[in-house]
Coordinates of N, CA and C in Angstrom, one line a residue:
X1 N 31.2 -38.7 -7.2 CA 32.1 -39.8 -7.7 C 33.3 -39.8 -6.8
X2 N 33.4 -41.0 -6.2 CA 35.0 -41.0 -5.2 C 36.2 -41.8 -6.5
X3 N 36.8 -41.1 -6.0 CA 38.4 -41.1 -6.6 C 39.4 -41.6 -5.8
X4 N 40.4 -42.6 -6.5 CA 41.9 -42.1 -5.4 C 42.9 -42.2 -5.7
X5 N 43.7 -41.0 -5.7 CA 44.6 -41.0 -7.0 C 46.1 -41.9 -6.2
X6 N 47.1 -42.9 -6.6 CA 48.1 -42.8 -5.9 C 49.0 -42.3 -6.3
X7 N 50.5 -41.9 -5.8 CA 52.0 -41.2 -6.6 C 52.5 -41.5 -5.6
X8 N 54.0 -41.1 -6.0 CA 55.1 -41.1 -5.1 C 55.5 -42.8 -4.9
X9 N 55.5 -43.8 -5.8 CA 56.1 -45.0 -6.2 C 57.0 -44.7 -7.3
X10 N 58.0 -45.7 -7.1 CA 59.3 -45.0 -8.0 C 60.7 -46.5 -7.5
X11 N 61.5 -46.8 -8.4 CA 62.8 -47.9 -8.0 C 63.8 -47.2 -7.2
X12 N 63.5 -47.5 -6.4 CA 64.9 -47.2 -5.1 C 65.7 -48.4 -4.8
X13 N 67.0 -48.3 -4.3 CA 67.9 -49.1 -3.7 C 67.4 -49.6 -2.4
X14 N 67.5 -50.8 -2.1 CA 67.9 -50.9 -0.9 C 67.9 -50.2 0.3
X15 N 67.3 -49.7 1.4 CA 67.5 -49.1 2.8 C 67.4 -47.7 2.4
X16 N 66.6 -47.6 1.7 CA 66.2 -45.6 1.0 C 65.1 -45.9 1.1
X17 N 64.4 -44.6 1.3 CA 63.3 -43.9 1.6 C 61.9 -43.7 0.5
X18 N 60.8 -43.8 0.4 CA 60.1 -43.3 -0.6 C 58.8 -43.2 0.3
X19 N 58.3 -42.0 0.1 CA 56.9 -41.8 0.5 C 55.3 -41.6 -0.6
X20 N 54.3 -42.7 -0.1 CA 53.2 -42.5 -1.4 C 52.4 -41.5 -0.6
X21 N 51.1 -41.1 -1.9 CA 50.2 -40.4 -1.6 C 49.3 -40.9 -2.0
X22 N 48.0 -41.2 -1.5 CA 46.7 -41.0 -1.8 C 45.9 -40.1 -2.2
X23 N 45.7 -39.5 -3.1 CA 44.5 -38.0 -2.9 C 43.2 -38.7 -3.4
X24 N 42.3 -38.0 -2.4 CA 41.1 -39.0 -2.3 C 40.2 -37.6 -2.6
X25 N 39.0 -37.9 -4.1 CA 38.1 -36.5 -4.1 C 36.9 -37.6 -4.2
X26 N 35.6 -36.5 -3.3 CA 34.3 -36.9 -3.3 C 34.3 -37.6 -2.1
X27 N 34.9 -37.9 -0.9 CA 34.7 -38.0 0.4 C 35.8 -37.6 1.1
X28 N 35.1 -37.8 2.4 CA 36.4 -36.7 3.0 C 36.9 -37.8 4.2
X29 N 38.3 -37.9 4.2 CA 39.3 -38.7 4.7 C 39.1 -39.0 6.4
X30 N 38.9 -37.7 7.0 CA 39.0 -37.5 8.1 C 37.5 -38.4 8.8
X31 N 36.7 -38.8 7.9 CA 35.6 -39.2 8.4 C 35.3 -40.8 8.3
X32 N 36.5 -41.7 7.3 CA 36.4 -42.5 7.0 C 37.7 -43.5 6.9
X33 N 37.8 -44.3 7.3 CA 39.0 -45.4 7.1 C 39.6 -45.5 6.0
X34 N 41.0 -45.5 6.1 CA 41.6 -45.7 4.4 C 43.1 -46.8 4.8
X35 N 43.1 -47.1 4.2 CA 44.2 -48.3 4.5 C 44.9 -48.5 2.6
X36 N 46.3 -49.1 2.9 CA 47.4 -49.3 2.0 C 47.0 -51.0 2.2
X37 N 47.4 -51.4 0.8 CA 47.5 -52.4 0.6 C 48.4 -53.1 -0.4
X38 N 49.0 -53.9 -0.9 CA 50.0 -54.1 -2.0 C 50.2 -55.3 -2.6
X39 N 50.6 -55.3 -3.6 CA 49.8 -56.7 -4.6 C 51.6 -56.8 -5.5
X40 N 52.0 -58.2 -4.9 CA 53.5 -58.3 -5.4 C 53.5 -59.7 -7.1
X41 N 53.9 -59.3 -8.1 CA 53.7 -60.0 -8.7 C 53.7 -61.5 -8.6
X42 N 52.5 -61.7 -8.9 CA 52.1 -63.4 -8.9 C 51.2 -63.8 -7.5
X43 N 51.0 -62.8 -6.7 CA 51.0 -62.7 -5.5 C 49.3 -62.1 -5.0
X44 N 48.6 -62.7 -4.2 CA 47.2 -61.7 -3.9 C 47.7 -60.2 -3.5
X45 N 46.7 -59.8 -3.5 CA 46.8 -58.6 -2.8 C 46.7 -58.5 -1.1
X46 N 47.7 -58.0 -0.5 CA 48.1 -58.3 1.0 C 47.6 -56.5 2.0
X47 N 47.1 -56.5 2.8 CA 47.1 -55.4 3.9 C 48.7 -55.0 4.0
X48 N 48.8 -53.6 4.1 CA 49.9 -53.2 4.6 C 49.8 -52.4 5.7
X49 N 48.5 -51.0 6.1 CA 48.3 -49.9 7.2 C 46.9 -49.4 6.6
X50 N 46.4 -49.1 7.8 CA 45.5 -48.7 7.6 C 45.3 -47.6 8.9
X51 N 44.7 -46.3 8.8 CA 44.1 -45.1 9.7 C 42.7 -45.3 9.9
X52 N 42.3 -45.3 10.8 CA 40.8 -45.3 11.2 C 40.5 -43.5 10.8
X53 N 38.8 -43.3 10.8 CA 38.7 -42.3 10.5 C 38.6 -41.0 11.2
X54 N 38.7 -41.8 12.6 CA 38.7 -40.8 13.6 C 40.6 -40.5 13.8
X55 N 41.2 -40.9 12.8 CA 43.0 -40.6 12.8 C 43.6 -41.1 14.1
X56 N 42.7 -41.8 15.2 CA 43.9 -42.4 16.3 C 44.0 -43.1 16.3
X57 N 43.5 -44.3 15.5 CA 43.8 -46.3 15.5 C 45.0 -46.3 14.2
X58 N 45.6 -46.8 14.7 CA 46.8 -47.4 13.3 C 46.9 -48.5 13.3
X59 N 46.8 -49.3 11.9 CA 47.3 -50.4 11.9 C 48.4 -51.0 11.2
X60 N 49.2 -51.9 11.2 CA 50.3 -52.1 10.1 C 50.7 -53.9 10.3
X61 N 50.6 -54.0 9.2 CA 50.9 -55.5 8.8 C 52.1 -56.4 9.9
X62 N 52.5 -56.7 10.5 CA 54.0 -57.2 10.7 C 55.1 -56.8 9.8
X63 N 55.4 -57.4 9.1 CA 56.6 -56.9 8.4 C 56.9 -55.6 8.0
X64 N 56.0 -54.6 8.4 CA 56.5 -53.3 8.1 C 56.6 -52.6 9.2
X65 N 56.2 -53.3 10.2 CA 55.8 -52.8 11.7 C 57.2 -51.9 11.6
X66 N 57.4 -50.3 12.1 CA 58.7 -49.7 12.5 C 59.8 -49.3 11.4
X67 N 59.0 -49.6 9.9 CA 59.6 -49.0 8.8 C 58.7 -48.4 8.1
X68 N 57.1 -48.4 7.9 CA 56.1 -47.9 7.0 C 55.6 -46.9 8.1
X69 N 55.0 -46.1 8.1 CA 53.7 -44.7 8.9 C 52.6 -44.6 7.8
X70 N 51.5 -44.7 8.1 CA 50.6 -44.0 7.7 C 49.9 -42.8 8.0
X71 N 49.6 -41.9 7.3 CA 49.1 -40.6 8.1 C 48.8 -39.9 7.2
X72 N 47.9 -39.0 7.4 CA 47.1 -38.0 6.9 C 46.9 -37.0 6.9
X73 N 46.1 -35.7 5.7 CA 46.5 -34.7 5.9 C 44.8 -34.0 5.8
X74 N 44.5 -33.7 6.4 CA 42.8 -33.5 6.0 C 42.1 -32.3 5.6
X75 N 43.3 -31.1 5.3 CA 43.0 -30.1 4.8 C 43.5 -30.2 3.1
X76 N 44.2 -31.4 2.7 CA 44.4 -31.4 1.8 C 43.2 -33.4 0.8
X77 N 43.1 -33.9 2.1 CA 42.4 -35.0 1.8 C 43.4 -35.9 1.4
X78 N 44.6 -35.9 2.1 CA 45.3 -36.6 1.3 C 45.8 -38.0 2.2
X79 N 46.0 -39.4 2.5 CA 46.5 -40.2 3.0 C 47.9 -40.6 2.2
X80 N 49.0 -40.8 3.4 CA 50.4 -40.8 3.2 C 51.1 -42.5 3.7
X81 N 51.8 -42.7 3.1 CA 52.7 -43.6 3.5 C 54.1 -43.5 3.5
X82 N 54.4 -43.6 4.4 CA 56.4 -43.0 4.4 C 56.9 -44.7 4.6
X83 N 57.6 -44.9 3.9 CA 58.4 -46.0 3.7 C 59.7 -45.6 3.8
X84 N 60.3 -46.3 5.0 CA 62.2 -46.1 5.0 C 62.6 -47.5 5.4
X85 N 63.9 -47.7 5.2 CA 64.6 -48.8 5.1 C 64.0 -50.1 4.4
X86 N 63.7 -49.7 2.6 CA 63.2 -50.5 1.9 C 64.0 -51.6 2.1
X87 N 63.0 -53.1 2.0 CA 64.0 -53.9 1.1 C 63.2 -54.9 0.1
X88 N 64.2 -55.5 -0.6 CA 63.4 -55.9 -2.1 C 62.1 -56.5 -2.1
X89 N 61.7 -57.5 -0.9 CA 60.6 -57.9 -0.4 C 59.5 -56.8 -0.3
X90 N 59.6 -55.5 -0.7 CA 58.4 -54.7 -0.4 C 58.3 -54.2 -1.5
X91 N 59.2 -54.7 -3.0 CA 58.7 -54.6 -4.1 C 56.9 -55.0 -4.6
X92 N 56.2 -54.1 -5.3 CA 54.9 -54.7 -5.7 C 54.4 -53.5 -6.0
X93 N 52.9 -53.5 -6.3 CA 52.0 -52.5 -6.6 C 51.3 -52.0 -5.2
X94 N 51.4 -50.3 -5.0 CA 50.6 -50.7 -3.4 C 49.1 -49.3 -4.3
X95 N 48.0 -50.1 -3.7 CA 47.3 -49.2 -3.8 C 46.3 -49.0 -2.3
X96 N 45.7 -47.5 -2.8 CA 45.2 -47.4 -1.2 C 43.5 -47.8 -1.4
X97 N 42.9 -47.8 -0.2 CA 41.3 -48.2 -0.2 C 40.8 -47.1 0.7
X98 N 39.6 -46.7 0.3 CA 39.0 -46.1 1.3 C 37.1 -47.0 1.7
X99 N 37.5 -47.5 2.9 CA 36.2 -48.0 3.4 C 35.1 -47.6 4.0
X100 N 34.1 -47.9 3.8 CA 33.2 -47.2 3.9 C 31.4 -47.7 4.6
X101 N 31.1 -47.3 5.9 CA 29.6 -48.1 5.5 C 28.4 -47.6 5.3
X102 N 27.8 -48.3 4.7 CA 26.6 -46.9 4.0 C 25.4 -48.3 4.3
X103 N 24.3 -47.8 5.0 CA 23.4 -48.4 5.6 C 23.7 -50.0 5.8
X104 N 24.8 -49.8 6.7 CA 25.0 -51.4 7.4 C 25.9 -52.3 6.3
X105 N 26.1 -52.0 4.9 CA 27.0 -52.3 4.0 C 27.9 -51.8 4.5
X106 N 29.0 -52.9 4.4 CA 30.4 -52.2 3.7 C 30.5 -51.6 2.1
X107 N 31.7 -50.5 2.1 CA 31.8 -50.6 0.7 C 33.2 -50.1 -0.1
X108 N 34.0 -50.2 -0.3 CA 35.5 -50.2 -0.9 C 35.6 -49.5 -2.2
X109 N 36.2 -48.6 -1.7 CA 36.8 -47.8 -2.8 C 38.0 -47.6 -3.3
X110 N 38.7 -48.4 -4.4 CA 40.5 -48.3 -4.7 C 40.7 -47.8 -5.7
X111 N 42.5 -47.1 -5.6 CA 43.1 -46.4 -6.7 C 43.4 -47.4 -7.6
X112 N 44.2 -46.8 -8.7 CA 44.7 -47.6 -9.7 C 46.0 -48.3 -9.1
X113 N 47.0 -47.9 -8.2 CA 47.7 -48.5 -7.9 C 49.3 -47.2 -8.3
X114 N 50.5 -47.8 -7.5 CA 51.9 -47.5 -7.9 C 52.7 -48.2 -7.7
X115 N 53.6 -48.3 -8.8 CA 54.5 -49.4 -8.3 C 55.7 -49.1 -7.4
X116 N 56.2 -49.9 -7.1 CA 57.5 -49.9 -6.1 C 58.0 -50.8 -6.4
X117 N 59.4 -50.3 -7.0 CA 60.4 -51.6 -6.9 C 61.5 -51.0 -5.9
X118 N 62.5 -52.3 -5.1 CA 63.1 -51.8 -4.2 C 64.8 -52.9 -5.2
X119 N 65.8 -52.3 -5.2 CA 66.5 -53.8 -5.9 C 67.8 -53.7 -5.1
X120 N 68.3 -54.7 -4.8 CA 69.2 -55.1 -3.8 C 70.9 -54.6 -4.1

């Protein structure tokens, strides 16, 4: 059974720091893409970063290009997000995905989500 737990969402001020975590059980990180994504009230759910599974492709949305990192830890299985210099605009729910392909399917696996409020 794959799992993915998120934490480390929490209301911060303005231009402060919060870092999430992924913990991902029943596959293992290092072998598979996992990417952040975040869903702002009233709003689709939008890409934020994503790690390839070989850990050396990064990707990141624009707007967080130089304030978000993604990275990982693979003795622990865990995918990270470090967020610095919030601002209210990155208020929402972020949850993480782990992707996957299993005989030529794709196939997506998401947490329940954390919120983040950022307030001005």
């Amino acid at each position: 059974q794959v799992q993915l737990v998120e934490s480390g969402g929490g209301e911060v001020q303005a231009g402060k720091s919060l870092r999430l975590s992924c913990e991902v059980s029943g596959r293992t990180v290092s072998s598979r893409d996992v990417a952040w994504y975040r869903q702002a009230l009233g709003k689709d759910r939008n890409f934020v970063a994503r790690i390839s599974g070989s850990g050396d492709l990064l990707y990141y949305e624009d707007s967080v290009k130089g304030r978000f990192t993604i990275s990982r830890d693979d003795a622990k299985n865990v995918v990270y997000l470090q967020m610095i210099s919030l601002k209210p605009e990155d208020t929402a729910i972020y949850y993480c995905a782990l992707h996957e392909m299993v005989a030529y399917a794709s196939h997506t696996y998401w947490g329940q989500g954390t919120q983040v409020t950022v307030s001005s």
